[in-house]
mmCIF file of C-alpha atoms in Angstrom:
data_model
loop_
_atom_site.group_PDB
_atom_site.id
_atom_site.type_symbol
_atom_site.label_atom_id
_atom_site.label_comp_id
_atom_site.label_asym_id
_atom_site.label_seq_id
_atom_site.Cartn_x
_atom_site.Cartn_y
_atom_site.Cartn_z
ATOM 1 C CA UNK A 1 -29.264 -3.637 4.999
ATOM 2 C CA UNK A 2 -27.206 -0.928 6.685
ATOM 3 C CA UNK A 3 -26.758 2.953 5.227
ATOM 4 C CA UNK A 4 -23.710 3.341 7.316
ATOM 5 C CA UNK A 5 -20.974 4.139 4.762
ATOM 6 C CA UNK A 6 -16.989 4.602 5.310
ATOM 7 C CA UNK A 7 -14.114 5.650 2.722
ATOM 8 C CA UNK A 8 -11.259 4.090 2.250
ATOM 9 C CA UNK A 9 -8.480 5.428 -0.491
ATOM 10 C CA UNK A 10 -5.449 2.824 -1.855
ATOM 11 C CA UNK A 11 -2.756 3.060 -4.507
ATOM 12 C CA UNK A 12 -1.141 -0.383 -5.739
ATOM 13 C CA UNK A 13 -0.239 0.430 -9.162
ATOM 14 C CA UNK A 14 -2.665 0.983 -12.579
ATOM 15 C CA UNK A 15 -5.857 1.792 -10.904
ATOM 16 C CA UNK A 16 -7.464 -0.358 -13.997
ATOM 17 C CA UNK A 17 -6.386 -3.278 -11.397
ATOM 18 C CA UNK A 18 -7.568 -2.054 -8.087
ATOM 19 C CA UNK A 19 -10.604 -0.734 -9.790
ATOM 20 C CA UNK A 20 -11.097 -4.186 -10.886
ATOM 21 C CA UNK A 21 -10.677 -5.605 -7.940
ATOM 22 C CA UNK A 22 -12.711 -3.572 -5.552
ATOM 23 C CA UNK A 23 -15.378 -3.433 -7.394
ATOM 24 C CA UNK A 24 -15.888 -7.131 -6.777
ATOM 25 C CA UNK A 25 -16.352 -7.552 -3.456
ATOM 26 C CA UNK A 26 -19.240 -7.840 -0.667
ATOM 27 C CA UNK A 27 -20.045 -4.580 0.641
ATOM 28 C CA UNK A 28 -18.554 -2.381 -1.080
ATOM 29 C CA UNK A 29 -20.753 0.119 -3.132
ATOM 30 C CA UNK A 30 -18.755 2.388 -5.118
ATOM 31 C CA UNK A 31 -14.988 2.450 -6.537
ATOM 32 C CA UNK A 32 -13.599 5.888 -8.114
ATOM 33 C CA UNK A 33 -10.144 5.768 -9.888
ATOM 34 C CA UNK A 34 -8.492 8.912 -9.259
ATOM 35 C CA UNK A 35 -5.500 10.863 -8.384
ATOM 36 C CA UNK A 36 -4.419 11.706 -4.925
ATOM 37 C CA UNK A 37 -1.397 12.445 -2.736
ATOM 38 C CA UNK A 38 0.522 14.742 -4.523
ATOM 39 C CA UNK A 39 0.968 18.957 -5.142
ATOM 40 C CA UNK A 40 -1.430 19.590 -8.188
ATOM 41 C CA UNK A 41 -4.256 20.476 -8.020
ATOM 42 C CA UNK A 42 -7.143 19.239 -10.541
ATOM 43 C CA UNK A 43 -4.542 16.977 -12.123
ATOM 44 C CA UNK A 44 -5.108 14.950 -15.611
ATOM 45 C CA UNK A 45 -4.060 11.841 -16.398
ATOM 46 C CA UNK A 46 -1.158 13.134 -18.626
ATOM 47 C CA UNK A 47 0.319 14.764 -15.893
ATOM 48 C CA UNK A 48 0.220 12.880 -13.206
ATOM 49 C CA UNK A 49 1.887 9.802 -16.394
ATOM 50 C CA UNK A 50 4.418 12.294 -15.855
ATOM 51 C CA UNK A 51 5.211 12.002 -12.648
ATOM 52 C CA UNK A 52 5.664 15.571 -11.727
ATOM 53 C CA UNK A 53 2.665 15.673 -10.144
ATOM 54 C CA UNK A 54 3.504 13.780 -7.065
ATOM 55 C CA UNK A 55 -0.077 12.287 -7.131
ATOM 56 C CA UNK A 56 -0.158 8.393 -6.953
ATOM 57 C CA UNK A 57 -3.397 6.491 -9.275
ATOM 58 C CA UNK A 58 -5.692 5.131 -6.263
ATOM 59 C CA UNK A 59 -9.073 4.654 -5.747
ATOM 60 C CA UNK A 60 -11.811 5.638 -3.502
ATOM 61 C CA UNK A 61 -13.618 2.755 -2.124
ATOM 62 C CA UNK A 62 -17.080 3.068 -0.805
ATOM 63 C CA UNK A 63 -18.074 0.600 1.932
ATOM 64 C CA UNK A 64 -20.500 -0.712 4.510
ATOM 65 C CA UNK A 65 -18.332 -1.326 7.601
ATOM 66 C CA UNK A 66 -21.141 -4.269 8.884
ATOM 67 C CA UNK A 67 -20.243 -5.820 5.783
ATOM 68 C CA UNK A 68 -16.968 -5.593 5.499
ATOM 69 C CA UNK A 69 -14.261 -4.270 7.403
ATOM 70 C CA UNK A 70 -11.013 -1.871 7.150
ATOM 71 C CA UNK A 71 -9.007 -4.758 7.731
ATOM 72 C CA UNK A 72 -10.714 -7.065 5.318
ATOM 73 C CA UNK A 73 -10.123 -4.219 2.781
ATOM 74 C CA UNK A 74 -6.130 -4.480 3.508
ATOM 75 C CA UNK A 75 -6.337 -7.657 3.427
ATOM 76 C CA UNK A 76 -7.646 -7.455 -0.662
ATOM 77 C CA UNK A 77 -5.379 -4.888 -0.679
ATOM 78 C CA UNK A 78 -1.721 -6.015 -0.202
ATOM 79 C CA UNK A 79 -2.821 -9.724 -1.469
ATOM 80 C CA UNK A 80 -3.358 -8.003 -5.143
ATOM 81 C CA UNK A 81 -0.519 -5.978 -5.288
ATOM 82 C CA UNK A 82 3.141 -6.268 -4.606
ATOM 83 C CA UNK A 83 4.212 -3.408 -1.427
ATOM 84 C CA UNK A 84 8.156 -4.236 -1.562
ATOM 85 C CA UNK A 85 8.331 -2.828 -4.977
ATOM 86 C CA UNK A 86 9.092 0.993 -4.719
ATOM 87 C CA UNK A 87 7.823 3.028 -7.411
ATOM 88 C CA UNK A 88 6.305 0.032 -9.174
ATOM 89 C CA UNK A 89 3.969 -2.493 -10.092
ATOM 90 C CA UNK A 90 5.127 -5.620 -12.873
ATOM 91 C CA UNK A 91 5.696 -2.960 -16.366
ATOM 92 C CA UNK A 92 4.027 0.135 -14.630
ATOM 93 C CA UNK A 93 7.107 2.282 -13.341
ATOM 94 C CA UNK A 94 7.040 5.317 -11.926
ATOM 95 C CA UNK A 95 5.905 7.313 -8.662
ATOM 96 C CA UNK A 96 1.985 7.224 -9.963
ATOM 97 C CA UNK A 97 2.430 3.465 -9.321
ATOM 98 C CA UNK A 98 3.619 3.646 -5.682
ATOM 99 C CA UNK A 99 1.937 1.343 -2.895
ATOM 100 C CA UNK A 100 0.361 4.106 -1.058
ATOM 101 C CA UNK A 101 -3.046 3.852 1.546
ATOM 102 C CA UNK A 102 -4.579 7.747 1.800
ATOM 103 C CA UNK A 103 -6.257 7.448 5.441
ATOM 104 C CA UNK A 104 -9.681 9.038 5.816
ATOM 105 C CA UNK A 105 -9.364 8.731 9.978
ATOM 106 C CA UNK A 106 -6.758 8.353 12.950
ATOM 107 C CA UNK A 107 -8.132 4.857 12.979
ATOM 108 C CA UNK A 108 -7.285 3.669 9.846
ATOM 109 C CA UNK A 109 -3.719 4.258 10.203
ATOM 110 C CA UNK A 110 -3.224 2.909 12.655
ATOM 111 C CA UNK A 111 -4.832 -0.323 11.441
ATOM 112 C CA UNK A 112 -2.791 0.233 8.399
ATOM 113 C CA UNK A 113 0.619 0.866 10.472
ATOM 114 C CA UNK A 114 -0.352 -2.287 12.258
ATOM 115 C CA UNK A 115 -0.909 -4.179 9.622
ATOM 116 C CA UNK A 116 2.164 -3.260 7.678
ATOM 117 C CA UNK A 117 4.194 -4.142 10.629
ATOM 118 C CA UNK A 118 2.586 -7.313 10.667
ATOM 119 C CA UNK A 119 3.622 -8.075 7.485
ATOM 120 C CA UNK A 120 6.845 -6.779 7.606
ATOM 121 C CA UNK A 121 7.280 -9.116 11.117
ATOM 122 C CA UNK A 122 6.061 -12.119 8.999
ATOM 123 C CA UNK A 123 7.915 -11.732 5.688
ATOM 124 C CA UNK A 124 9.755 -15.077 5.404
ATOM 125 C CA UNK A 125 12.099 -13.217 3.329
ATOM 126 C CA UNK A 126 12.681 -10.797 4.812
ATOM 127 C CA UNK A 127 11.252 -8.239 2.656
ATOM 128 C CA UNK A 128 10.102 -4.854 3.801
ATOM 129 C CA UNK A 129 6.513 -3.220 3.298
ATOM 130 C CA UNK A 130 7.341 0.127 1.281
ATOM 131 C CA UNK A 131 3.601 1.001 1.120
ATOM 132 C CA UNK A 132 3.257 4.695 1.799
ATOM 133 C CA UNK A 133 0.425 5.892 4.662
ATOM 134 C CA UNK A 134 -0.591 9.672 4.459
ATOM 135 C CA UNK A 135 -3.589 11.403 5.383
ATOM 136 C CA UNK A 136 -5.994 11.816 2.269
ATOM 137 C CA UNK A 137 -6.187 15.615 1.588
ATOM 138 C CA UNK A 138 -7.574 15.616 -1.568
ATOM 139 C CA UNK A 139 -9.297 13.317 -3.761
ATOM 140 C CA UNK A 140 -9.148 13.926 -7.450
ATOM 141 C CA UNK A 141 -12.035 11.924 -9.799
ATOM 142 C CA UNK A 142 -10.033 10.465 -13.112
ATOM 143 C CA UNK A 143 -11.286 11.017 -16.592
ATOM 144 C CA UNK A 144 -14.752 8.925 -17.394
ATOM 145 C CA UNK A 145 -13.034 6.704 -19.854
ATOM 146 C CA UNK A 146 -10.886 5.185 -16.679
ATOM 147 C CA UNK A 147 -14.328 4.465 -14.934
ATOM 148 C CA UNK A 148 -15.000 0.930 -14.800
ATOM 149 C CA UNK A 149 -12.250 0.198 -17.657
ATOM 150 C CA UNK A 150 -12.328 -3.596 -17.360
ATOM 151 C CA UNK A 151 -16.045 -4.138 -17.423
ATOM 152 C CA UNK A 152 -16.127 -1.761 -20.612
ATOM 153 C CA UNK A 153 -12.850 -3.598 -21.969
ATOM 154 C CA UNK A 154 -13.137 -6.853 -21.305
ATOM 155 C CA UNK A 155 -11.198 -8.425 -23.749
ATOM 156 C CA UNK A 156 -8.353 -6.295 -24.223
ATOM 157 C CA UNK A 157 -4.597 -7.592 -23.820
ATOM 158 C CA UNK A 158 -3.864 -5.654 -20.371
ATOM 159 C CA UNK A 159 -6.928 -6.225 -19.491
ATOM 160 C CA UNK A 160 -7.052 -10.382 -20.232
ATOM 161 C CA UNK A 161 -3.372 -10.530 -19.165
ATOM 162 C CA UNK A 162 -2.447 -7.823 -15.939
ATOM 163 C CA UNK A 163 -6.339 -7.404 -14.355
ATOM 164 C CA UNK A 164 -7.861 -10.660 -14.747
ATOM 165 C CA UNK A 165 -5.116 -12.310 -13.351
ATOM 166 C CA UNK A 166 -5.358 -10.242 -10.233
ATOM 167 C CA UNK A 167 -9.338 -10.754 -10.018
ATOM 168 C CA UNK A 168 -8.962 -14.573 -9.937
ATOM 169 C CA UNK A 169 -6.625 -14.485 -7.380
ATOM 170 C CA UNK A 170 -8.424 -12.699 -5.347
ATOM 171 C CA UNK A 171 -11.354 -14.812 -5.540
ATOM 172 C CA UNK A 172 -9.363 -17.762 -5.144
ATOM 173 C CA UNK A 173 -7.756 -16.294 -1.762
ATOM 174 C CA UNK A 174 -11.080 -14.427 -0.728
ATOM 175 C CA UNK A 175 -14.042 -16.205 -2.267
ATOM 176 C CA UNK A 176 -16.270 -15.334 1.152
ATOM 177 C CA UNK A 177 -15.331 -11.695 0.930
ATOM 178 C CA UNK A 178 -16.689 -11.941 -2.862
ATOM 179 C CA UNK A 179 -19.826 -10.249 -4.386
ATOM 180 C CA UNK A 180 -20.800 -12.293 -7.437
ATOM 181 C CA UNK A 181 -22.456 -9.897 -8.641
ATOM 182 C CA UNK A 182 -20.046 -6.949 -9.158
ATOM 183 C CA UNK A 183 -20.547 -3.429 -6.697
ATOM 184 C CA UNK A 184 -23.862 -3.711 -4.863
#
């Protein structure tokens, strides 16, 4: 198996979801919720609830690139989150919620811009991509107790209701990007 590992750092919402999410597929060997994007620095979760903070919930995905690729990652991505809604995701409102990909390298924004227009060029709607793409400057680890939340809280309501919901679509859409077996 390869060493080579890349980062890659997204916001879509509670990171509880993308956490969730990430964690599950092929390739990827480590998922940190955090806080990044915005003015404070060594931010708690209490502030950045806030919203004066600036900083957005995302995580910071681990990854062998032979395994799976920066565009497989968007693909996850913008399938498990909703990027037309400013500012939110379903009940979680607010600026920490935003759609927001914090690029590690010139080359993954511009696979992100590309993909985003993309998107945006195949909406039958007509609806716009509001995701947010910034350089990541800094990269803030959460509290513990957000660490793995849905494999320590299985069975709780916004866990059963908002995460696992997410999870099975995923693995309905992306079954071959898929690691059975939780991070490797």
């Amino acid at each position: 198996m390869s060493s080579k590992r890349a980062v890659a750092v997204f916001g879509g919402g509670c990171f509880w979801c993308t956490e969730a999410v990430f964690e599950s597929l092929r390739g990827v060997s480590s998922v940190m919720p955090g806080y990044a994007g915005g003015q404070t620095i060594n931010p708690n979760y209490e502030q950045v609830c806030s919203g004066e903070t600036g900083h957005a919930e995302v995580i910071r995905v681990e990854f062998d690139p032979s395994i799976i690729s920066y565009e497989d990652l968007l693909t996850v991505f913008f399938a498990s989150h909703n990027p037309t809604t400013k500012n939110r995701q379903g009940n979680d409102v607010g600026t920490q919620y935003r759609s927001i990909i914090l690029t590690t390298s010139d080359e993954q924004r511009d696979q992100a811009q590309a993909f985003i227009k993309k998107l945006d060029e195949g909406s039958p709607a007509g609806e716009k991509v509001v995701t947010e793409i910034e350089p990541l400057e800094t990269f803030y680890e959460a509290e513990a107790y957000h660490h793995h939340y849905f494999q320590s809280h299985p069975d709780q309501a916004y866990c059963q209701f908002v995460i696992n919901p997410k999870r099975e679509k995923v693995r309905a859409h992306f079954r071959k990007l898929m690691n059975e077996g939780g991070v490797e």
